Short mmCIF file of C-alpha atoms in Angstrom, two decimals:
data_model
loop_
_atom_site.label_atom_id
_atom_site.label_comp_id
_atom_site.label_asym_id
_atom_site.label_seq_id
_atom_site.Cartn_x
_atom_site.Cartn_y
_atom_site.Cartn_z
CA MET A 16 -8.93 -9.22 -26.92
CA THR A 17 -10.73 -6.32 -28.54
CA VAL A 18 -13.72 -5.01 -26.63
CA VAL A 19 -16.67 -3.79 -28.66
CA ALA A 20 -17.08 -0.03 -28.40
CA GLU A 21 -20.50 -0.08 -26.78
CA ARG A 22 -21.65 0.72 -23.29
CA GLN A 23 -21.48 -2.38 -21.15
CA ALA A 24 -23.14 -3.05 -17.81
CA ILE A 25 -22.12 -5.39 -14.99
CA LEU A 26 -24.96 -6.64 -12.83
CA GLY A 27 -23.80 -7.67 -9.35
CA LEU A 28 -20.72 -6.31 -7.57
CA GLY A 29 -19.32 -9.22 -5.63
CA VAL A 30 -16.04 -11.00 -6.37
CA THR A 31 -17.22 -12.02 -9.84
CA GLY A 32 -18.55 -8.57 -10.72
CA TYR A 33 -15.32 -6.94 -9.59
CA SER A 34 -13.28 -9.35 -11.73
CA LEU A 35 -15.45 -8.41 -14.72
CA LEU A 36 -14.89 -4.72 -14.04
CA ARG A 37 -11.15 -5.22 -13.76
CA HIS A 38 -10.98 -7.30 -16.95
CA LEU A 39 -13.13 -5.01 -19.08
CA ALA A 40 -11.36 -1.87 -17.90
CA HIS A 41 -7.97 -3.43 -18.58
CA ALA A 42 -9.15 -4.43 -22.07
CA GLY A 43 -9.99 -0.82 -22.83
CA ALA A 44 -13.74 -0.73 -22.33
CA ALA A 45 -14.99 2.80 -21.72
CA ASN A 46 -18.21 4.16 -20.23
CA LEU A 47 -18.81 1.09 -18.04
CA LEU A 48 -21.83 0.83 -15.77
CA VAL A 49 -22.05 -1.31 -12.60
CA VAL A 50 -25.49 -2.11 -11.17
CA ASP A 51 -26.36 -3.79 -7.87
CA THR A 52 -29.70 -3.90 -6.06
CA ARG A 53 -27.91 -3.76 -2.69
CA GLU A 54 -27.18 -0.35 -1.19
CA GLN A 55 -23.66 -1.41 -0.18
CA PRO A 56 -22.46 -4.37 -2.28
CA PRO A 57 -19.33 -6.04 -0.89
CA MET A 58 -16.85 -4.70 -3.44
CA LEU A 59 -18.27 -1.18 -3.87
CA ALA A 60 -15.65 0.72 -1.88
CA ALA A 61 -12.72 -0.98 -3.60
CA ALA A 62 -14.25 -0.67 -7.07
CA ALA A 63 -15.15 3.00 -6.66
CA ASN A 64 -11.63 3.76 -5.45
CA ASP A 65 -9.89 1.83 -8.23
CA TYR A 66 -12.20 2.92 -11.07
CA PRO A 67 -13.46 6.47 -10.36
CA GLN A 68 -14.45 6.89 -14.01
CA VAL A 69 -17.05 4.09 -13.76
CA GLU A 70 -20.72 4.79 -12.96
CA PHE A 71 -22.16 2.80 -10.04
CA VAL A 72 -25.92 2.51 -9.56
CA CYS A 73 -26.84 0.71 -6.33
CA GLY A 74 -29.80 0.07 -4.09
CA ARG A 75 -33.16 1.66 -4.82
CA ALA A 76 -31.77 3.67 -7.73
CA SER A 77 -31.04 0.42 -9.61
CA ARG A 78 -34.77 -0.32 -9.84
CA HIS A 79 -35.50 2.91 -11.69
CA MET A 80 -32.49 3.24 -13.97
CA SER A 81 -32.75 3.35 -17.75
CA TRP A 82 -31.19 0.52 -19.73
CA GLN A 83 -31.27 2.55 -22.94
CA GLY A 84 -27.92 2.66 -24.69
CA ILE A 85 -26.57 -0.51 -23.04
CA GLY A 86 -25.10 -2.88 -25.62
CA ARG A 87 -24.38 -5.85 -23.32
CA VAL A 88 -24.95 -6.82 -19.70
CA TYR A 89 -22.76 -9.25 -17.75
CA VAL A 90 -24.69 -10.97 -14.97
CA SER A 91 -23.12 -12.49 -11.84
CA PRO A 92 -24.05 -16.15 -11.13
CA GLY A 93 -25.79 -15.26 -7.87
CA ILE A 94 -28.59 -13.61 -9.84
CA ALA A 95 -31.09 -16.12 -11.22
CA ILE A 96 -31.11 -16.22 -15.01
CA ASP A 97 -34.90 -15.83 -15.05
CA ASP A 98 -34.97 -13.04 -12.46
CA SER A 99 -37.67 -10.91 -14.03
CA CYS A 100 -37.35 -8.12 -11.48
CA VAL A 101 -33.71 -7.41 -12.27
CA LEU A 102 -33.30 -8.53 -15.86
CA ALA A 103 -36.73 -7.87 -17.36
CA PRO A 104 -35.92 -4.31 -18.53
CA ALA A 105 -32.79 -5.53 -20.31
CA ARG A 106 -34.67 -8.43 -21.89
CA ARG A 107 -37.44 -6.16 -23.17
CA LEU A 108 -34.84 -4.07 -24.97
CA GLY A 109 -33.18 -7.17 -26.44
CA ILE A 110 -29.86 -6.49 -24.72
CA PRO A 111 -27.54 -9.54 -24.91
CA ILE A 112 -27.04 -11.14 -21.49
CA ASP A 113 -23.53 -12.48 -20.92
CA SER A 114 -21.38 -13.81 -18.08
CA ASP A 115 -17.81 -13.84 -16.89
CA ILE A 116 -17.51 -17.53 -17.82
CA GLY A 117 -18.66 -16.92 -21.38
CA LEU A 118 -16.16 -14.06 -21.69
CA PHE A 119 -13.41 -16.23 -20.19
CA LEU A 120 -14.04 -19.13 -22.58
CA ARG A 121 -14.03 -16.81 -25.59
CA SER A 122 -10.75 -15.27 -24.42
CA ALA A 123 -8.76 -18.28 -23.17
CA ARG A 124 -5.84 -19.35 -25.33
CA ALA A 125 -4.92 -22.50 -23.36
CA PRO A 126 -7.12 -25.62 -23.19
CA VAL A 127 -9.88 -25.44 -20.57
CA PHE A 128 -10.67 -28.48 -18.42
CA ALA A 129 -14.02 -27.81 -16.76
CA VAL A 130 -15.52 -29.71 -13.84
CA THR A 131 -19.05 -29.70 -12.46
CA GLY A 132 -21.17 -31.95 -10.26
CA THR A 133 -23.24 -31.71 -7.12
CA ASN A 134 -20.30 -32.57 -4.86
CA GLY A 135 -16.51 -32.76 -5.08
CA LYS A 136 -15.91 -30.03 -7.69
CA SER A 137 -13.53 -27.92 -5.62
CA THR A 138 -11.53 -30.91 -4.40
CA VAL A 139 -11.13 -32.32 -7.92
CA CYS A 140 -10.04 -28.99 -9.39
CA SER A 141 -7.58 -28.31 -6.57
CA LEU A 142 -6.20 -31.85 -6.73
CA ALA A 143 -5.84 -31.72 -10.52
CA GLY A 144 -3.98 -28.43 -10.23
CA HIS A 145 -1.72 -29.86 -7.52
CA LEU A 146 -1.04 -32.90 -9.69
CA LEU A 147 -0.26 -30.94 -12.85
CA ARG A 148 2.09 -28.57 -11.07
CA GLY A 149 3.92 -31.52 -9.55
CA LEU A 150 4.22 -33.11 -12.98
CA GLY A 151 5.72 -29.96 -14.49
CA ILE A 152 2.79 -28.27 -16.25
CA ASN A 153 1.97 -24.62 -15.59
CA VAL A 154 -1.72 -24.55 -14.72
CA ALA A 155 -4.28 -21.99 -13.53
CA VAL A 156 -7.19 -23.10 -11.34
CA GLY A 157 -10.29 -21.03 -10.73
CA GLY A 158 -13.98 -20.43 -11.26
CA ASN A 159 -16.60 -21.37 -8.70
CA LEU A 160 -14.07 -22.41 -6.04
CA GLY A 161 -13.14 -18.80 -5.36
CA PHE A 162 -10.46 -17.52 -7.75
CA PRO A 163 -12.28 -15.58 -10.51
CA ALA A 164 -12.11 -17.19 -13.94
CA LEU A 165 -11.12 -13.97 -15.71
CA ASP A 166 -8.15 -13.50 -13.37
CA MET A 167 -6.78 -16.82 -14.68
CA LEU A 168 -6.13 -15.10 -18.01
CA MET A 169 -3.39 -13.01 -16.40
CA SER A 170 -1.14 -16.08 -16.06
CA ALA A 171 0.85 -17.76 -18.81
CA ALA A 172 -0.83 -21.10 -18.09
CA ALA A 173 -0.55 -24.09 -20.40
CA ALA A 174 -3.90 -25.34 -19.10
CA HIS A 175 -6.90 -23.90 -17.26
CA ILE A 176 -8.89 -25.94 -14.75
CA LEU A 177 -12.29 -24.41 -14.23
CA GLU A 178 -14.85 -25.31 -11.59
CA LEU A 179 -18.38 -24.55 -12.81
CA SER A 180 -21.64 -24.48 -10.89
CA SER A 181 -25.02 -25.02 -12.51
CA PHE A 182 -25.62 -21.28 -12.11
CA GLN A 183 -22.55 -20.53 -14.23
CA LEU A 184 -23.28 -23.20 -16.81
CA GLU A 185 -26.84 -22.06 -17.44
CA ARG A 186 -25.52 -18.74 -18.78
CA LEU A 187 -23.31 -20.19 -21.51
CA ALA A 188 -24.39 -19.33 -25.05
CA GLY A 189 -22.48 -21.75 -27.23
CA GLU A 190 -19.04 -21.45 -25.65
CA SER A 191 -17.32 -24.80 -25.14
CA VAL A 192 -14.39 -26.39 -23.31
CA HIS A 193 -11.67 -28.87 -24.21
CA LEU A 194 -12.80 -31.38 -21.58
CA GLY A 195 -15.98 -31.26 -19.53
CA ALA A 196 -16.45 -33.54 -16.51
CA ILE A 197 -19.58 -34.26 -14.48
CA LEU A 198 -18.68 -35.91 -11.19
CA ASN A 199 -22.18 -36.75 -9.94
CA ILE A 200 -25.70 -35.37 -9.95
CA ALA A 201 -27.94 -35.41 -6.89
CA PRO A 202 -30.80 -33.14 -5.76
CA ASP A 203 -29.64 -29.63 -4.87
CA HIS A 204 -30.72 -26.01 -5.26
CA GLY A 205 -34.39 -26.85 -5.12
CA ASP A 206 -34.96 -23.20 -4.23
CA ARG A 207 -33.59 -22.08 -7.61
CA TYR A 208 -34.76 -24.74 -10.08
CA ARG A 209 -38.34 -25.70 -10.85
CA SER A 210 -37.41 -29.38 -11.07
CA PHE A 211 -34.53 -31.78 -10.60
CA GLU A 212 -34.52 -32.25 -14.38
CA ASP A 213 -33.87 -28.53 -14.90
CA TYR A 214 -30.95 -28.72 -12.48
CA ALA A 215 -29.49 -31.81 -14.21
CA ASN A 216 -29.91 -30.18 -17.62
CA ALA A 217 -27.94 -27.15 -16.41
CA LYS A 218 -25.10 -29.47 -15.41
CA HIS A 219 -25.13 -31.15 -18.82
CA ARG A 220 -24.44 -27.87 -20.58
CA ILE A 221 -20.78 -28.55 -19.77
CA PHE A 222 -20.73 -31.22 -22.49
CA LYS A 223 -22.14 -29.09 -25.31
CA GLY A 224 -19.44 -28.53 -27.89
CA ALA A 225 -16.75 -30.10 -25.67
CA ASP A 226 -13.97 -32.01 -27.40
CA THR A 227 -14.04 -34.62 -24.62
CA SER A 228 -16.56 -35.60 -21.97
CA LEU A 229 -15.71 -37.34 -18.70
CA GLU A 230 -18.53 -39.31 -17.07
CA ASN A 231 -19.02 -41.25 -13.84
CA ARG A 232 -19.64 -44.94 -14.59
CA GLN A 233 -21.48 -45.32 -11.28
CA ASP A 234 -23.84 -42.41 -11.93
CA PRO A 235 -25.94 -42.79 -15.11
CA LEU A 236 -27.17 -39.22 -14.76
CA THR A 237 -23.69 -37.99 -15.73
CA ALA A 238 -23.65 -39.79 -19.09
CA ALA A 239 -23.33 -37.55 -22.15
CA SER A 240 -25.96 -37.89 -24.83
CA ALA A 241 -25.37 -38.05 -28.55
CA VAL A 242 -26.73 -34.53 -29.03
CA GLU A 243 -24.25 -32.97 -26.63
CA GLY A 244 -21.44 -32.89 -29.13
CA GLY A 245 -19.32 -35.14 -31.32
CA HIS A 246 -16.73 -35.52 -28.62
CA VAL A 247 -14.64 -38.36 -27.24
CA ARG A 248 -16.37 -39.97 -24.26
CA LEU A 249 -14.15 -40.96 -21.34
CA SER A 250 -15.18 -42.32 -17.95
CA PHE A 251 -14.05 -42.93 -14.38
CA GLY A 252 -15.39 -45.24 -11.71
CA MET A 253 -14.70 -47.54 -8.80
CA ASP A 254 -14.38 -50.49 -11.14
CA ALA A 255 -11.66 -51.33 -13.67
CA PRO A 256 -11.05 -48.82 -16.50
CA LYS A 257 -12.98 -49.58 -19.67
CA GLY A 258 -10.51 -48.01 -22.10
CA ALA A 259 -6.92 -46.82 -22.38
CA ARG A 260 -7.81 -43.23 -21.39
CA ASP A 261 -10.36 -44.14 -18.70
CA ALA A 262 -9.63 -44.27 -14.97
CA GLY A 263 -10.71 -46.80 -12.38
CA LEU A 264 -9.88 -49.05 -9.48
CA VAL A 265 -8.19 -52.39 -10.21
CA ASP A 266 -8.49 -55.31 -7.78
CA GLY A 267 -10.22 -52.97 -5.38
CA LYS A 268 -6.99 -51.24 -4.39
CA TRP A 269 -5.05 -49.87 -7.39
CA LEU A 270 -5.80 -46.50 -8.97
CA ALA A 271 -5.26 -47.03 -12.68
CA LEU A 272 -5.40 -45.13 -15.93
CA GLY A 273 -6.08 -47.63 -18.67
CA SER A 274 -3.72 -50.55 -18.10
CA HIS A 275 -1.29 -48.49 -16.01
CA ARG A 276 -1.47 -48.91 -12.24
CA ILE A 277 -0.60 -45.52 -10.77
CA THR A 278 -0.66 -46.03 -7.00
CA SER A 279 -2.34 -48.07 -4.32
CA LEU A 280 -5.34 -46.82 -2.39
CA GLU A 281 -3.47 -47.48 0.86
CA ALA A 282 -0.78 -44.98 -0.14
CA LEU A 283 -3.25 -42.11 -0.30
CA PRO A 284 -4.22 -39.93 2.67
CA PHE A 285 -7.89 -39.61 1.77
CA GLY A 286 -8.97 -43.26 1.80
CA SER A 287 -11.76 -44.73 -0.26
CA GLY A 288 -15.17 -43.76 -1.57
CA HIS A 289 -15.80 -40.38 -3.15
CA GLN A 290 -12.27 -39.15 -2.39
CA CYS A 291 -10.82 -41.99 -4.44
CA ALA A 292 -13.19 -41.08 -7.27
CA ASN A 293 -11.94 -37.48 -7.07
CA ALA A 294 -8.36 -38.71 -7.50
CA LEU A 295 -9.37 -40.74 -10.56
CA VAL A 296 -10.89 -37.67 -12.21
CA ALA A 297 -7.75 -35.66 -11.45
CA LEU A 298 -5.67 -38.39 -13.11
CA VAL A 299 -7.72 -38.21 -16.30
CA ILE A 300 -7.52 -34.42 -16.42
CA ALA A 301 -3.75 -34.46 -15.87
CA SER A 302 -3.27 -37.08 -18.57
CA GLU A 303 -5.48 -35.26 -21.07
CA ALA A 304 -3.54 -32.06 -20.33
CA GLY A 305 -0.37 -33.80 -21.52
CA ALA A 306 1.22 -34.90 -18.25
CA ASP A 307 2.95 -38.24 -17.80
CA VAL A 308 0.89 -39.54 -14.89
CA ARG A 309 2.99 -42.63 -14.23
CA ALA A 310 4.74 -40.59 -11.52
CA ALA A 311 1.49 -39.17 -10.13
CA GLY A 312 1.35 -41.34 -7.02
CA ASP A 313 3.67 -39.17 -4.91
CA PHE A 314 1.74 -36.01 -5.76
CA LEU A 315 -1.62 -37.60 -5.03
CA ALA A 316 -0.24 -38.69 -1.65
CA SER A 317 0.99 -35.17 -0.83
CA PHE A 318 -2.36 -33.46 -1.43
CA ASP A 319 -3.57 -32.00 1.86
CA GLY A 320 -7.20 -31.51 0.90
CA LEU A 321 -9.34 -28.40 1.16
CA PRO A 322 -10.36 -26.38 4.21
CA HIS A 323 -13.79 -27.31 5.58
CA ARG A 324 -13.87 -30.59 3.65
CA MET A 325 -13.51 -33.52 6.07
CA LYS A 326 -10.66 -31.79 7.90
CA LEU A 327 -9.59 -32.98 11.33
CA ILE A 328 -9.33 -29.74 13.30
CA GLY A 329 -8.37 -31.11 16.69
CA VAL A 330 -8.57 -33.79 19.35
CA GLN A 331 -9.96 -32.85 22.75
CA ASP A 332 -9.92 -35.46 25.54
CA GLY A 333 -9.69 -38.22 22.96
CA VAL A 334 -12.59 -36.88 20.86
CA ARG A 335 -11.84 -36.13 17.20
CA TRP A 336 -13.54 -33.01 15.78
CA ILE A 337 -14.02 -32.93 11.99
CA ASP A 338 -15.00 -29.90 9.90
CA ASP A 339 -17.02 -30.70 6.78
CA SER A 340 -18.83 -27.35 6.57
CA LYS A 341 -18.56 -27.50 2.77
CA ALA A 342 -21.24 -30.24 2.78
CA THR A 343 -24.02 -27.86 1.77
CA ASN A 344 -26.45 -30.49 0.49
CA VAL A 345 -27.91 -33.81 1.55
CA ALA A 346 -25.83 -35.93 -0.84
CA ALA A 347 -22.55 -34.48 0.47
CA ALA A 348 -23.49 -35.03 4.11
CA HIS A 349 -24.73 -38.56 3.42
CA SER A 350 -21.39 -39.42 1.79
CA ALA A 351 -19.40 -37.87 4.64
CA ILE A 352 -21.37 -39.59 7.40
CA THR A 353 -21.31 -43.05 5.79
CA SER A 354 -17.60 -42.77 4.91
CA LEU A 355 -16.70 -41.77 8.46
CA ALA A 356 -18.85 -44.52 9.96
CA SER A 357 -17.22 -47.17 7.76
CA ALA A 358 -13.74 -46.15 8.90
CA SER A 359 -14.31 -45.27 12.55
CA GLY A 360 -13.88 -48.67 14.21
CA ASP A 361 -15.77 -49.00 17.48
CA GLY A 362 -16.03 -45.28 18.21
CA ARG A 363 -19.32 -43.45 18.22
CA ILE A 364 -20.13 -40.47 15.97
CA PHE A 365 -22.09 -37.31 16.73
CA VAL A 366 -23.19 -35.20 13.75
CA ILE A 367 -24.09 -31.51 13.55
CA LEU A 368 -26.68 -30.82 10.85
CA GLY A 369 -28.78 -27.88 9.77
CA GLY A 370 -28.99 -24.52 8.07
CA ASP A 371 -30.93 -23.58 4.95
CA ALA A 372 -31.78 -26.87 3.21
CA LYS A 373 -32.75 -25.01 0.01
CA GLY A 374 -36.02 -26.90 -0.23
CA ALA A 375 -34.30 -30.29 -0.49
CA ASP A 376 -35.74 -33.62 0.63
CA ILE A 377 -33.87 -34.40 3.86
CA SER A 378 -35.23 -37.93 4.32
CA PRO A 379 -32.34 -39.68 2.42
CA LEU A 380 -30.16 -38.83 5.43
CA ARG A 381 -32.01 -41.53 7.38
CA GLU A 382 -29.93 -44.05 5.42
CA SER A 383 -26.77 -42.50 6.91
CA ILE A 384 -27.81 -43.10 10.52
CA SER A 385 -26.21 -46.39 11.48
CA GLU A 386 -25.71 -47.76 15.01
CA GLN A 387 -22.48 -45.77 15.24
CA ILE A 388 -24.32 -42.45 14.95
CA ALA A 389 -24.98 -41.86 18.63
CA GLY A 390 -26.60 -38.45 18.25
CA VAL A 391 -27.51 -35.66 15.86
CA CYS A 392 -27.50 -31.98 16.83
CA VAL A 393 -29.61 -29.72 14.61
CA LEU A 394 -29.52 -25.95 14.28
CA GLY A 395 -30.47 -23.19 11.90
CA LYS A 396 -33.50 -22.20 9.87
CA ASP A 397 -34.56 -25.71 8.86
CA ALA A 398 -33.79 -27.45 12.18
CA PRO A 399 -37.45 -28.51 12.58
CA ARG A 400 -37.38 -30.16 9.15
CA PHE A 401 -34.26 -32.13 10.11
CA VAL A 402 -35.95 -33.25 13.33
CA ASP A 403 -39.04 -34.43 11.44
CA ALA A 404 -36.97 -36.22 8.78
CA LEU A 405 -34.73 -38.07 11.26
CA GLU A 406 -37.17 -38.75 14.07
CA GLY A 407 -36.71 -42.23 15.53
CA THR A 408 -33.24 -42.87 14.10
CA THR A 409 -31.07 -41.77 17.02
CA GLU A 410 -30.95 -39.14 19.76
CA ILE A 411 -31.73 -35.74 18.24
CA PHE A 412 -31.09 -32.51 20.13
CA SER A 413 -31.27 -28.86 19.12
CA ALA A 414 -28.94 -25.88 19.48
CA GLN A 415 -29.43 -22.18 18.86
CA SER A 416 -25.82 -21.45 17.88
CA MET A 417 -22.66 -23.20 16.76
CA ASP A 418 -21.11 -22.65 20.19
CA GLU A 419 -24.06 -24.39 21.80
CA ALA A 420 -23.98 -27.25 19.27
CA VAL A 421 -20.31 -27.92 20.03
CA TYR A 422 -20.94 -27.66 23.77
CA LEU A 423 -23.84 -30.13 23.64
CA CYS A 424 -21.82 -32.61 21.57
CA SER A 425 -18.81 -32.31 23.87
CA GLY A 426 -20.97 -33.25 26.83
CA ARG A 427 -22.00 -36.49 25.13
CA ALA A 428 -18.82 -37.53 23.30
CA LYS A 429 -16.19 -39.62 25.11
CA ASN A 430 -12.66 -40.81 24.42
CA GLY A 431 -12.60 -42.56 21.03
CA ASP A 432 -15.68 -40.78 19.67
CA GLN A 433 -15.86 -38.31 16.76
CA VAL A 434 -17.93 -35.18 16.18
CA LEU A 435 -18.63 -34.27 12.57
CA LEU A 436 -19.94 -30.95 11.28
CA SER A 437 -21.53 -31.89 7.96
CA PRO A 438 -24.59 -29.64 7.75
CA ALA A 439 -26.38 -30.93 4.60
CA ALA A 440 -27.54 -27.34 4.12
CA ALA A 441 -26.40 -23.90 3.05
CA SER A 442 -25.09 -21.53 5.69
CA PHE A 443 -26.71 -18.25 4.71
CA ASP A 444 -29.39 -18.34 7.42
CA MET A 445 -26.73 -17.93 10.12
CA PHE A 446 -23.38 -17.24 8.43
CA GLU A 447 -21.96 -15.32 5.48
CA ASN A 448 -20.84 -18.56 3.80
CA PHE A 449 -19.72 -22.11 4.59
CA GLU A 450 -16.16 -20.92 5.30
CA VAL A 451 -17.38 -18.62 8.08
CA ARG A 452 -19.53 -21.46 9.43
CA GLY A 453 -16.49 -23.76 9.46
CA ARG A 454 -14.37 -21.18 11.25
CA ALA A 455 -17.12 -20.74 13.84
CA PHE A 456 -17.05 -24.49 14.43
CA GLN A 457 -13.28 -24.48 14.80
CA ALA A 458 -13.39 -21.54 17.20
CA ALA A 459 -16.01 -23.29 19.32
CA VAL A 460 -13.92 -26.46 19.47
CA THR A 461 -10.82 -24.47 20.43
CA GLY A 462 -12.87 -22.78 23.15
CA LEU A 463 -13.50 -26.13 24.83
CA SER A 464 -9.94 -26.23 26.12
CA GLN A 465 -9.90 -22.66 27.42
#
């Protein structure tokens, strides 16, 4: 790739910003500028050491810098696209605003299979990558799930699987993918979008210009419209496949692609519901990437899942402790709670909820509280909102820390019961991210036996 000989700026120096710096420097860009409103952004020390020739403007100085002479600015997804405080000076000067995803899509030489949705994105992308590798196709997996998209270009992959958030999609300016999939759309990020419609529209940008769209037959909000490209429309769902390239469930127990039964639901480690739907999407992606998925059953069965996504982390005195810290919105927690309740037999369930609910309506969680939910522990910034939303459904008790939440649940749970951390909220009020929250939960559970 040839980089235009103009001064380029990177706004935001986290993992994404550092990947942009590395990519642009490697491509020969000179006179780069990195800007961050934080005094000590997370990657500053490493970036300054590796690229001493680059200018870094951080903290208060970033608010008074001149944008004159900048030909293009790459903005990290954590910065809102309409952030007038940060981007207004660049907009006034008419400087093009770009992103790492746009740059990746313009640079990729292998087909890109992109996945978005409110929930399940990381699992689908990881499972599709696991499946393709098992079926003999060299694949790179990255994007929103942690591995920077631009770093995927360093591999000789025959296919790229890219997880995209709404924040990343809203920055695209005409770039398109080979296949775009929307898994589901439910309320989320109410603190960033003016309306649910704006959020859904951001998700639908994945279809624009795509050769193929993949929709959820059980979620009409995921359906592609006629104006979103002249692409092939494929679908997945918990019913029988509609066409030869669609995926579905046959006779309630067979995962199938078209007329081909791939494997039985009983043979898979992740059971039914949304996890089955994730496997169906992975099958379609693998097939569209050129794999012969008739042998996919063994590789689906060997997938171990993702950390902090419905992971059994231990059994203490007959009580099962399950980490679902990645459930950062109401829809994800609702799915986790109802799925666990449907498969838990006679045992009771205690749920740990709370954090930063991002302005979401919490009341749909009331539907999750069946007779098996013996208690709910709430913590974090929006704990009072969870109490108000769930009042009268079951016992509700509060904790000031994760250690206390685990302690209070352990005092109530007995042999045969389960305790589920599925917060229905972001973690940033108490933790750096959901991974740190999950590790805190695991550490607290381990501490029960010490």
